[in-house]
XYZ file of C-alpha atoms in Angstrom:
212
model
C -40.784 15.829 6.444
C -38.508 16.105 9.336
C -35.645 15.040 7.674
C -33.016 12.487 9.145
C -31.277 14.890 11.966
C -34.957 16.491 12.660
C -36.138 13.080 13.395
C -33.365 11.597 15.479
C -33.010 15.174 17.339
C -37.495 14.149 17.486
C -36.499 11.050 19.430
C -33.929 11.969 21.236
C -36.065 14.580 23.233
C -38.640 11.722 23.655
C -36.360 9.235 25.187
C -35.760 12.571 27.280
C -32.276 13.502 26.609
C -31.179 16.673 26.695
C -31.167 18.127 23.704
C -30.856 21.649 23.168
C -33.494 24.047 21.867
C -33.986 24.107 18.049
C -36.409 24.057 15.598
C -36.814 21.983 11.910
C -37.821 23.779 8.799
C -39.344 20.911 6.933
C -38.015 19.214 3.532
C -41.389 20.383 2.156
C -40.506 23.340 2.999
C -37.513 23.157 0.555
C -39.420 21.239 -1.531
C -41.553 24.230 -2.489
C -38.371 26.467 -1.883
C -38.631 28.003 -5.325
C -42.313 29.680 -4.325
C -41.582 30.346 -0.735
C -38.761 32.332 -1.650
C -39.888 33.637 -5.315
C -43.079 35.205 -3.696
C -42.989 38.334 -1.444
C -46.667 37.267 0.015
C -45.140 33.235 0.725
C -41.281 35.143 2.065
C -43.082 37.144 4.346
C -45.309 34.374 6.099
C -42.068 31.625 6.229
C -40.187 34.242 7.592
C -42.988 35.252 9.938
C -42.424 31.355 10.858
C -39.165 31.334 11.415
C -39.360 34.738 13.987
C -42.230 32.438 15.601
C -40.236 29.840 15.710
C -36.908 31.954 17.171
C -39.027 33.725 20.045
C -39.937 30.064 21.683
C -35.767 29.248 21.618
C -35.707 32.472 23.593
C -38.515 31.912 25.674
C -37.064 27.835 26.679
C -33.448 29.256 27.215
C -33.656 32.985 27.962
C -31.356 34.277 26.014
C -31.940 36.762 22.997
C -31.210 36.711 19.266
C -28.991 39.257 18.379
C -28.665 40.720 22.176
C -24.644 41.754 23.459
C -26.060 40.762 26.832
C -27.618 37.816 26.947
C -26.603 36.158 23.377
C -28.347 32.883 21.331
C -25.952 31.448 19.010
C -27.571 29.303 16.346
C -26.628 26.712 14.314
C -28.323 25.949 10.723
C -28.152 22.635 9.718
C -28.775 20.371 6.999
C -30.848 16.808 6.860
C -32.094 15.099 4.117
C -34.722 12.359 4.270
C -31.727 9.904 3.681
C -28.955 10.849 5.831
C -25.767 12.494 3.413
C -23.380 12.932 6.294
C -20.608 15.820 5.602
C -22.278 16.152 1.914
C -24.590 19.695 3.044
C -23.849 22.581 4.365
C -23.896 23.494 8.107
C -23.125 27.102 9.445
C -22.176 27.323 13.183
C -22.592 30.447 15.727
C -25.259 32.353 13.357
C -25.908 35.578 15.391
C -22.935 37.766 16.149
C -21.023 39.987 14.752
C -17.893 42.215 15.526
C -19.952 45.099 17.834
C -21.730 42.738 19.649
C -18.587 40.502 20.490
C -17.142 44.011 21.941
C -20.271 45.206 23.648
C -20.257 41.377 25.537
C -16.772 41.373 26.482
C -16.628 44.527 28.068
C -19.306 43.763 30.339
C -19.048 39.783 30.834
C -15.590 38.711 29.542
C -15.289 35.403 28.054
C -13.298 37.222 25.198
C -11.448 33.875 23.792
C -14.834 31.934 23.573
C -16.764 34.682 21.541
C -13.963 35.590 19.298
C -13.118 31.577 18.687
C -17.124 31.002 18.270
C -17.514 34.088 16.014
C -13.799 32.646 13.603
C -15.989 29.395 13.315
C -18.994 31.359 12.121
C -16.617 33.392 9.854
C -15.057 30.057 8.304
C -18.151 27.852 7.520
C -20.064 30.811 6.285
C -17.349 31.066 3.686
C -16.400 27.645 2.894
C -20.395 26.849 1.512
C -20.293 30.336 -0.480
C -16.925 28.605 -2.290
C -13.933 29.064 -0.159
C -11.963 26.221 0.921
C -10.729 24.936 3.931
C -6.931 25.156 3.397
C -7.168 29.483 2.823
C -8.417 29.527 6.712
C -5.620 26.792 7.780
C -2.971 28.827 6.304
C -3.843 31.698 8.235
C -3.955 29.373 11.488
C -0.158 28.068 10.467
C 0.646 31.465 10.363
C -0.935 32.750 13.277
C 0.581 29.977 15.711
C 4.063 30.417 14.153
C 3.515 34.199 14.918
C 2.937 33.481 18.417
C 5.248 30.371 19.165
C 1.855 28.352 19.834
C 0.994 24.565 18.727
C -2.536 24.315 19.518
C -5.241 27.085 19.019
C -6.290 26.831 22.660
C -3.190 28.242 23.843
C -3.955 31.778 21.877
C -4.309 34.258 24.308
C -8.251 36.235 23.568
C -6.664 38.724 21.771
C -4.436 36.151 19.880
C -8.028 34.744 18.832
C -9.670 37.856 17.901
C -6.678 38.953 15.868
C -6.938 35.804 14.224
C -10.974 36.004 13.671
C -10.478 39.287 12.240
C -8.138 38.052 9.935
C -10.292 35.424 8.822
C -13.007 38.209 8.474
C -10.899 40.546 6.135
C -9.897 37.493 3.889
C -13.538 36.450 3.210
C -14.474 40.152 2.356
C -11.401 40.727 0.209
C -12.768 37.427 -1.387
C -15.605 38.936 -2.006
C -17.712 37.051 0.069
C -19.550 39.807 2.583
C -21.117 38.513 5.680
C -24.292 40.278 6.775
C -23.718 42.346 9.999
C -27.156 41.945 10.920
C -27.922 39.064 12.742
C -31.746 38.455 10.819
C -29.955 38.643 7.948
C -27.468 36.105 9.085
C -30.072 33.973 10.046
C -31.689 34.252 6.602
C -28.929 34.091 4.437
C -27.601 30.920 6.450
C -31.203 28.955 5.954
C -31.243 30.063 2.216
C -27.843 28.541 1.209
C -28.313 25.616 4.021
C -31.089 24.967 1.441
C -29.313 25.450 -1.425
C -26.491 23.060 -0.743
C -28.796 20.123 -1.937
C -27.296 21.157 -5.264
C -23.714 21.469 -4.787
C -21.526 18.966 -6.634
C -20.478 17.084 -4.207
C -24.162 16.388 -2.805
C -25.604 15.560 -6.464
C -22.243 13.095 -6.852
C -23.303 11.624 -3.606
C -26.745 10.865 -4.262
C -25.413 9.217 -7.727
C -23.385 7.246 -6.464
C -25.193 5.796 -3.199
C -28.841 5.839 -5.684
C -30.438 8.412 -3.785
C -33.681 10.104 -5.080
């Protein structure tokens, strides 16, 4: 029920490493996926779960979902009862958007790191809804040619937000829009998490290697 990376993450905290706060929505959870999401009544209460669920990560590390001061990044990822490494989706740095990355670097700094975190979130949000990995590298060619760099760590912060914008205005001229809101990031990241079990490259997998 915990799925392969739920339960190693499971024993990991009991052979008392540190492992950072998360929580696992169960495979019976996507299981009955088709109900819990079909059905306002069933939505509501896994959602309800999920806010449950999000206030105790806040509680353990005091930060705040969706807060400019004091931000939680999250990442949503996927684990199958039998491990299909690379095969599901996984979106990084769910929970910011372009106002909030302003409102926290005028107040703490750290521009490079937001900006960089909040291109990755850009990127893998857009590569599971269908874009591929090569439209983002092209714009990284481009970008270091632009400013005589070799390696993305030597962009200066606004190099790196002019870059994460970028990738932002190709994935909406795409077509692909990106929730501002960071619930609705949060949502919309579990649901095609989730979905990904059906992508071809997951059903191939599980032909191949026999996998129920």
């Amino acid at each position: 029920h915990l799925g392969n990376k739920g339960f190693n993450l499971l024993n990991l905290i009991n052979d008392k490493k540190p492992v950072p706060a998360a929580f696992v929505i169960t495979t019976e959870v996507f299981r009955c996926r088709d109900v819990v999401f079909g059905f306002s009544r069933a939505r509501e209460e896994f959602m309800q779960r999920v806010r449950a669920a999000l206030n105790e990560i806040e509680q353990r590390t005091g930060k705040i979902y969706g807060s400019p001061e004091k931000p939680l990044l999250l990442s949503v990822r996927s684990g199958g009862a039998i491990s299909m490494p690379g095969m599901m989706a996984t979106i990084h740095n769910v929970g910011f958007n372009e106002e909030l990355i302003e409102e926290h670097v005028k107040e703490y700094g750290n521009a490079y790191l937001c900006w960089d975190n909040y291109r990755r979130f850009v990127q893998s949000w857009a590569m599971i809804s269908g874009m591929k990995r090569e439209d983002f590298q092209e714009l990284m060619d481009t970008a270091k040619a632009k400013h005589q760099v070799k390696l993305k760590r030597e962009f200066s912060p606004e190099q790196m937000k002019e870059l994460a914008l970028a990738y932002q205005k190709l994935v909406r001229k795409r077509g692909y829009g990106i929730p501002e809101d960071p619930w609705l990031q949060l949502v919309g990241a579990i649901e095609r998490v989730l979905d990904s079990w059906e992508t071809r490259k997951a059903s191939d997998y599980r032909k191949v290697m026999d996998v129920s």
